[in-house]
Tab-separated table of C-alpha atoms (C1' of nucleotides) in Angstrom:
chain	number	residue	atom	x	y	z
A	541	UNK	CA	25.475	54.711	35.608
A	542	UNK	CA	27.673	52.180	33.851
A	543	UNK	CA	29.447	50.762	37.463
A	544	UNK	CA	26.281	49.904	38.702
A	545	UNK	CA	26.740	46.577	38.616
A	546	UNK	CA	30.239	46.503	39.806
A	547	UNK	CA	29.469	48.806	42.763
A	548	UNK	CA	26.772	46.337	44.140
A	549	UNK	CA	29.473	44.156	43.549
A	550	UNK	CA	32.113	45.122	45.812
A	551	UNK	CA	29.183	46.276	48.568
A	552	UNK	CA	28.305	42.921	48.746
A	553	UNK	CA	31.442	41.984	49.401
A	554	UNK	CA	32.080	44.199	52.423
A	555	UNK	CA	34.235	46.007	50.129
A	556	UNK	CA	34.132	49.869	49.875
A	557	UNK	CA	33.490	50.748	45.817
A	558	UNK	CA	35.904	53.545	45.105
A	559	UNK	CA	36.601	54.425	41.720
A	560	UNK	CA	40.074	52.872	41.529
A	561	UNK	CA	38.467	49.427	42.399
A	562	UNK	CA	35.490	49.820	40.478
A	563	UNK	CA	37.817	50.414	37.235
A	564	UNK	CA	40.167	47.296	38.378
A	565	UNK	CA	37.287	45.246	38.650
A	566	UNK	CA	35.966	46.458	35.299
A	567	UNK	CA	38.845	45.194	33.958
A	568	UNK	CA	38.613	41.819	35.450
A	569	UNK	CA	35.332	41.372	34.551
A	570	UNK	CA	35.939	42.278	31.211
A	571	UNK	CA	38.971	39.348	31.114
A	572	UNK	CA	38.925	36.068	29.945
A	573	UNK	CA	41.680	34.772	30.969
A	574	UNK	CA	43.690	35.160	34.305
A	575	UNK	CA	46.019	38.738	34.395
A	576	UNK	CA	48.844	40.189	35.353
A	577	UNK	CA	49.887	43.538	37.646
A	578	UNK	CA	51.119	44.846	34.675
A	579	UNK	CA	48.593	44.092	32.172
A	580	UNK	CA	45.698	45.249	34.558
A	581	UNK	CA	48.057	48.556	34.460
A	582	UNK	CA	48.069	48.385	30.927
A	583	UNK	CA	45.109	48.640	30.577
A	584	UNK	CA	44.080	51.363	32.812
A	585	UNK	CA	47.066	53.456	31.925
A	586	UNK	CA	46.401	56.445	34.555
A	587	UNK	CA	46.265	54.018	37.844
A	588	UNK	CA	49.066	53.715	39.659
A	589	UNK	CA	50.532	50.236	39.679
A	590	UNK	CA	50.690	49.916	43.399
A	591	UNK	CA	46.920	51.323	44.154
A	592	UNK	CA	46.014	48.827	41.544
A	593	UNK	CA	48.080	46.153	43.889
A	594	UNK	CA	46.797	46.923	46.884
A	595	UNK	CA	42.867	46.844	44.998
A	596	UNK	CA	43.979	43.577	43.701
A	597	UNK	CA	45.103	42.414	47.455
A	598	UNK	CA	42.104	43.447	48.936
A	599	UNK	CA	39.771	41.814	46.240
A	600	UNK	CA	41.954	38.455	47.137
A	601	UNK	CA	41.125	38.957	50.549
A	602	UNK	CA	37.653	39.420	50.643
A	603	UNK	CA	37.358	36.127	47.777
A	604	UNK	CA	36.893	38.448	44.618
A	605	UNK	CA	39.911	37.213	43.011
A	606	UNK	CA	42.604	34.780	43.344
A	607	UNK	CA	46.027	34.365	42.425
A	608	UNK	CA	48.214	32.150	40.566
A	609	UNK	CA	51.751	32.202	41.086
A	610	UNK	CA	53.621	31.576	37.420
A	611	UNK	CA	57.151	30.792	36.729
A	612	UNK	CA	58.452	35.000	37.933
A	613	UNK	CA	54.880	36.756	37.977
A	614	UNK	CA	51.557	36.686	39.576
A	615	UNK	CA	47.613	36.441	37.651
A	616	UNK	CA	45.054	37.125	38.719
A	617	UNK	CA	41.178	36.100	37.998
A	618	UNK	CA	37.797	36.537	39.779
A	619	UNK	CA	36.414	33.908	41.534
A	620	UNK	CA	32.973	32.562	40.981
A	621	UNK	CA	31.950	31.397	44.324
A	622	UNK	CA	34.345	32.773	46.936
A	623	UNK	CA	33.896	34.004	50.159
A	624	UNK	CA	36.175	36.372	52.547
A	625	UNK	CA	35.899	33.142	54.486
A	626	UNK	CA	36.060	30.666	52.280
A	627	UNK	CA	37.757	30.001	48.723
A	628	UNK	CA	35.299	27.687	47.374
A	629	UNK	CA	36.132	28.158	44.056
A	630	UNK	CA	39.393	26.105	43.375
A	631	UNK	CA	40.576	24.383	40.263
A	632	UNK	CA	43.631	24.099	38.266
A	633	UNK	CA	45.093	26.466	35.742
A	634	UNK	CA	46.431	26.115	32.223
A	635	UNK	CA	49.600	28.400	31.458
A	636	UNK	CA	49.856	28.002	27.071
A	637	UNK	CA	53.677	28.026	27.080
A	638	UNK	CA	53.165	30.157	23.577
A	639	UNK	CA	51.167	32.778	24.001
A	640	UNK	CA	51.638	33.258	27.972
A	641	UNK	CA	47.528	33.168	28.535
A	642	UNK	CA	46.505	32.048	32.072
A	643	UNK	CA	43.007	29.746	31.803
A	644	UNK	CA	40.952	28.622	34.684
A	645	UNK	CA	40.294	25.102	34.237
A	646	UNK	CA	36.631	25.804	36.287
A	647	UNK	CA	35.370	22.464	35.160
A	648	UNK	CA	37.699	20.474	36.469
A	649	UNK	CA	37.972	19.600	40.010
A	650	UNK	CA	41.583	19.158	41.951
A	651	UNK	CA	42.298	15.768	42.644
A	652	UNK	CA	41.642	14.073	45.839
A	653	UNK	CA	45.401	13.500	46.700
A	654	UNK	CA	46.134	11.262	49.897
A	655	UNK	CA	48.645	13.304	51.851
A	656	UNK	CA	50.985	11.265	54.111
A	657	UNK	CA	50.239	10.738	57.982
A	658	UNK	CA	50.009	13.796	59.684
A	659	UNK	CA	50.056	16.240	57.091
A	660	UNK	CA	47.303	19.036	57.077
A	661	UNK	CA	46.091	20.102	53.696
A	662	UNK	CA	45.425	24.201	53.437
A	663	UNK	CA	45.577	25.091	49.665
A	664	UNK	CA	46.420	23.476	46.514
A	665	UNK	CA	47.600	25.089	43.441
A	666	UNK	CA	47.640	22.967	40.272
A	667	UNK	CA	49.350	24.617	37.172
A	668	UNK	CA	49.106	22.896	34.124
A	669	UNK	CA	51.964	24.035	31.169
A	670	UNK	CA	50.945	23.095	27.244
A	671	UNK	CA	50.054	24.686	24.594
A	672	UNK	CA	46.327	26.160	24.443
A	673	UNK	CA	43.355	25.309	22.118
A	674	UNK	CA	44.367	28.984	19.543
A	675	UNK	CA	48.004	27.682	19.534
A	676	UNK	CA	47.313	24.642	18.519
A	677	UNK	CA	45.248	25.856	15.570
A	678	UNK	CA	47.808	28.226	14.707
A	679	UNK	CA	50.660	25.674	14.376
B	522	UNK	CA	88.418	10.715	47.649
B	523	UNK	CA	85.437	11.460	48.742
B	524	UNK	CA	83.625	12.821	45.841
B	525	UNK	CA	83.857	10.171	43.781
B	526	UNK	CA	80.431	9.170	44.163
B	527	UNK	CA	79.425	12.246	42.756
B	528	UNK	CA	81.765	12.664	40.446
B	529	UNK	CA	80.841	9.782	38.650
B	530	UNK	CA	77.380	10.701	38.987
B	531	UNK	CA	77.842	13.920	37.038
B	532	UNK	CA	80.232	12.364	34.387
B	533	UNK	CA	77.130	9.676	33.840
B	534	UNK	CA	74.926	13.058	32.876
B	535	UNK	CA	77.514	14.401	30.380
B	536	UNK	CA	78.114	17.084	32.835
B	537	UNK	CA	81.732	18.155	33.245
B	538	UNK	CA	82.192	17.158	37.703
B	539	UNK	CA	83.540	20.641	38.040
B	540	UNK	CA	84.995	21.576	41.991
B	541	UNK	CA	82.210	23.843	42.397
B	542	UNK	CA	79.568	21.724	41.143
B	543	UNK	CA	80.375	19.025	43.227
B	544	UNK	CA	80.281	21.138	46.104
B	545	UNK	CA	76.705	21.996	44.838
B	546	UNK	CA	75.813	18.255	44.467
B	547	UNK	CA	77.043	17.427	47.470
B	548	UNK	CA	75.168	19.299	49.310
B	549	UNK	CA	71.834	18.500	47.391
B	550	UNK	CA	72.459	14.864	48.554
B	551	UNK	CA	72.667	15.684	51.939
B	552	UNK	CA	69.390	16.977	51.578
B	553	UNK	CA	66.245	15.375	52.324
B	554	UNK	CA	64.208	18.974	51.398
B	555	UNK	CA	63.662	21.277	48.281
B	556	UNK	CA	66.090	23.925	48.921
B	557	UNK	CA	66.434	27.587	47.400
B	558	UNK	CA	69.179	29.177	46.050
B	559	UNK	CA	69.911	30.821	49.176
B	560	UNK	CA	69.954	28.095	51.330
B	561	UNK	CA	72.730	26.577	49.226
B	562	UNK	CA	74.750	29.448	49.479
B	563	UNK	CA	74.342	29.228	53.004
B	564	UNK	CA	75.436	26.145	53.026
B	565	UNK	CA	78.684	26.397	50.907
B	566	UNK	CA	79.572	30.404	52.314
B	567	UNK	CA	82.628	30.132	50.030
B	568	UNK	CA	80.624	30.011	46.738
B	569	UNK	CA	79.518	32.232	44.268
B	570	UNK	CA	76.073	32.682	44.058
B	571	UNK	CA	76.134	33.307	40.317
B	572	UNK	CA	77.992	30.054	40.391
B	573	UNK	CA	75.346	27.937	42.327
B	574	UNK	CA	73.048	29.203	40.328
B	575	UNK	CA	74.744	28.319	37.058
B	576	UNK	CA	75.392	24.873	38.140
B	577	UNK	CA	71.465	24.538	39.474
B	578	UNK	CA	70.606	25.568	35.781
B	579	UNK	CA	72.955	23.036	34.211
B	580	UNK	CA	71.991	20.232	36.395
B	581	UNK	CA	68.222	21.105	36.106
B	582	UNK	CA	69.088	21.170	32.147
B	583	UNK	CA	70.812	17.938	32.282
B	584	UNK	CA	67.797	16.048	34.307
B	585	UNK	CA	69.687	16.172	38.012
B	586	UNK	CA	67.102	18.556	39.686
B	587	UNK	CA	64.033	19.524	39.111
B	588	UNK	CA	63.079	23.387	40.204
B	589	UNK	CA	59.602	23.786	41.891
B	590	UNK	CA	58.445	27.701	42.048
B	591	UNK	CA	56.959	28.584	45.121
B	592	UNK	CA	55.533	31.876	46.181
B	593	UNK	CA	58.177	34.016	45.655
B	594	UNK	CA	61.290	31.867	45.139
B	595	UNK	CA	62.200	28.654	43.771
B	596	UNK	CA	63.235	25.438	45.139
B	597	UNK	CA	65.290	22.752	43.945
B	598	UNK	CA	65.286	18.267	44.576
B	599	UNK	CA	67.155	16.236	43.118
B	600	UNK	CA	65.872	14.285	40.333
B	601	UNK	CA	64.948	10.430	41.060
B	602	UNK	CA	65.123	9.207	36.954
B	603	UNK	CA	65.117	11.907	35.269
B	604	UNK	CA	67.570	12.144	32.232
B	605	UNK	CA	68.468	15.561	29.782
B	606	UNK	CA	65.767	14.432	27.727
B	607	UNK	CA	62.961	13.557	29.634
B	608	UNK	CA	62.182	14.546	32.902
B	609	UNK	CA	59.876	11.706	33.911
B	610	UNK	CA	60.392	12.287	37.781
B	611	UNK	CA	57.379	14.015	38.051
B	612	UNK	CA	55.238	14.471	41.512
B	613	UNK	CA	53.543	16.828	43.925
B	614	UNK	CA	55.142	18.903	46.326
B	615	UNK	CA	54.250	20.254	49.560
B	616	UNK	CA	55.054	22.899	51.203
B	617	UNK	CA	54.260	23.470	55.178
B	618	UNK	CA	53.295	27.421	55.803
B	619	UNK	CA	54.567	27.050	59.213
B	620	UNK	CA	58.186	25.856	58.735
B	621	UNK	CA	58.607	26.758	54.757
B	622	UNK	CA	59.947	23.188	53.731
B	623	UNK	CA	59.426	21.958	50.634
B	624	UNK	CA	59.172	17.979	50.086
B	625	UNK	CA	58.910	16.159	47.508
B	626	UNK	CA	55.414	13.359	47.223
B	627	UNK	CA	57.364	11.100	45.069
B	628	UNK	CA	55.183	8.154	45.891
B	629	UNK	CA	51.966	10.235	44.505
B	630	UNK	CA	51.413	10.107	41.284
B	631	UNK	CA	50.154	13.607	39.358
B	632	UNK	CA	46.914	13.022	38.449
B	633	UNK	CA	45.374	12.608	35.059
B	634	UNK	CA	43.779	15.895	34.201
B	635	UNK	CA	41.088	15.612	31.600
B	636	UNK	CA	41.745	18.771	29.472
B	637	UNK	CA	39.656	20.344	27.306
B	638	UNK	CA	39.785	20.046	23.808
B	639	UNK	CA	42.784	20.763	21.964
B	640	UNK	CA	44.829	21.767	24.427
B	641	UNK	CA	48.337	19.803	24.503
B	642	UNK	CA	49.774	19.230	28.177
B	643	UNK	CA	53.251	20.164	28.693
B	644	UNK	CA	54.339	20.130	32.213
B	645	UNK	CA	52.586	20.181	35.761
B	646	UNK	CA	53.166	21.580	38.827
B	647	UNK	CA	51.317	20.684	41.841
B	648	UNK	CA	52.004	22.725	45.084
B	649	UNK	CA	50.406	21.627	48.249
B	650	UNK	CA	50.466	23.996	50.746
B	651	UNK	CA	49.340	22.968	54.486
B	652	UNK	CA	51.386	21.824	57.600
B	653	UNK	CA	53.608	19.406	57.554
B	654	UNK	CA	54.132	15.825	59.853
B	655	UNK	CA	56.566	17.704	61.957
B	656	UNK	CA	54.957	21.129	62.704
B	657	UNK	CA	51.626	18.949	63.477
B	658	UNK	CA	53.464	16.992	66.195
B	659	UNK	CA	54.638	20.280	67.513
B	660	UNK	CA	51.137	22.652	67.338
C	1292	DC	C1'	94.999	26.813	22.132
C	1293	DT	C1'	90.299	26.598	22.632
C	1294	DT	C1'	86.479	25.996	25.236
C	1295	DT	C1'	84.159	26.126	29.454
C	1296	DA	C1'	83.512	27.646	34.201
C	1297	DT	C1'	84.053	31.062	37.756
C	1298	DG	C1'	83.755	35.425	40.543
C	1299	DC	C1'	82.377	39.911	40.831
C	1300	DA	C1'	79.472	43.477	39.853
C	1301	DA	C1'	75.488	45.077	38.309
C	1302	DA	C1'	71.113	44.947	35.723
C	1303	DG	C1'	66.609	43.218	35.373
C	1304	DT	C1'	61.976	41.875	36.973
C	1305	DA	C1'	58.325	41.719	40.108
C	1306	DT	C1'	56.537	42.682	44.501
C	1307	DT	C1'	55.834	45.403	48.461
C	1308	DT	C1'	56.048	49.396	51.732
C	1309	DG	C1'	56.394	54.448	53.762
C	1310	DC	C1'	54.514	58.565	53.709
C	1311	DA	C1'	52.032	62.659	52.719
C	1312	DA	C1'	48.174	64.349	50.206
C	1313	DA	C1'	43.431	63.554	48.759
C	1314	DC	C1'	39.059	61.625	49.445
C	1315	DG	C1'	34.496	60.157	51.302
C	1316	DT	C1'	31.364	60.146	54.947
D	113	DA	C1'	37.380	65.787	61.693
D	114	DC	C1'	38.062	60.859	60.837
D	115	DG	C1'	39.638	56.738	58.938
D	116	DT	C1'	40.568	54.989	54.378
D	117	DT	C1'	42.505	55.193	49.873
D	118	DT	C1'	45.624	56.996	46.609
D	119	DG	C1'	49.962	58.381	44.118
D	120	DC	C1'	54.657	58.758	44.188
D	121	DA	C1'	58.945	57.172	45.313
D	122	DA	C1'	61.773	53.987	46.808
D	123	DA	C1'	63.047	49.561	49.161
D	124	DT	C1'	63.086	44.822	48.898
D	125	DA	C1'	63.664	40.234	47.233
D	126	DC	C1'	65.067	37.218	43.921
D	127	DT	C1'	66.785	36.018	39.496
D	128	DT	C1'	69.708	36.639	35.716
D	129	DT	C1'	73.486	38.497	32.737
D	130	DG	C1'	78.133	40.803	31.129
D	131	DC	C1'	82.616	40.571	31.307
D	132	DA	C1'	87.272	39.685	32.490
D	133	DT	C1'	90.000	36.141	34.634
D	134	DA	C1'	91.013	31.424	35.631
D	135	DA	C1'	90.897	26.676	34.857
D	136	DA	C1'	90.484	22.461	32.184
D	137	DG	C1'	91.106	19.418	28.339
DNA sequence: CTTTATGCAAAGTATTTGCAAACGT
DNA sequence: ACGTTTGCAAATACTTTGCATAAAG
């Protein structure tokens, strides 16, 4: 069947491939760009937002997806080489202040900043504001 | 009195040194921390929180703060030379998971991301997340 | 007298949880 | 039968606005 890919997917992930998930992940694979709750909920208009939440959580978890906070609202985008244990796959993001679209910068790496003394690095998140390669043909 | 220093600093942004905003400024000196909304109605019990958060938005407007969005809620540090047209006091920020302060890195400089073509950079934030100096010495 | 700021109340937006029913094994 | 997931509803948390009054120039 279609899922097939999406279901070894999530079972290789520890993750238990019920339909709800396999359809959220669908999604997400079929994304570009980083989304929202409500645009995942958009887009699969008979899910309930908060089962699509809690998929969304649990994919974050187990290093399917991760999150970037934006200015009021939370993306979301899979991850290429994440673990449950460990989120490999970090790199800034680029917010296009016109059209709203959220773009993993997957290239680039973060920046090697020297924290002061004592200071314990855990996560980094880099969000970059402009306007996006479309915009910018547009205007 | 004893607000002159910041009424003078407030008159120097074209903004009008209203009671309530000094109160607000005030307290932001006395700061050495990103503080949220809430913390600076904590802080100053007899004011409006509407009010704060007017005067947060007209000082952030007018270059005196600069508003850093965390997780779910948004902090605010005073600006070091920034002016209502060009916010040049840019810098990481760090935020300890075990105490929730937020300080400012204004001796790192953000780091020149290489982005890809055609895309026009805007604004940056940088959020460090880890454990700060303090929480270290404690753990 | 006109403009701007304030206080109160309430709306708006997004996230998160409680709980009972449904599901998969 | 069992633990997990789902859908619905509602709570929470935070931000933002409308409006009438008050203050300032």
């Amino acid at each position: 069947m279609a899922l097939q890919k999406e279901e070894l997917f999530l079972k290789n992930k520890n993750i238990k491939p019920t339909a709800m998930r396999l359809l959220v992940l669908q999604y997400l694979f079929s994304c570009e760009e980083a989304v929202s709750l409500n645009q995942v909920e958009e887009a699969l208009p008979n899910a309930d937002k908060s089962t699509i939440f809690r998929s969304l959580k649990t994919f974050e978890e187990f290093g399917v997806v991760h999150s970037i906070r934006e200015a009021t609202l939370t993306k979301y985008a899979l991850c290429k080489t994440c673990t449950a244990e460990v989120h490999t796959d970090k790199h800034p993001h680029f917010h296009c202040n016109k059209c709203d679209s959220t773009i993993c910068l997957s290239h680039i790496l973060l920046p090697q900043i020297q924290l002061p003394e004592h200071f314990k690095l855990q996560e980094q998140e880099y969000l970059i504001h402009g306007i996006c390669d479309k915009c910018n043909a547009i205007a």
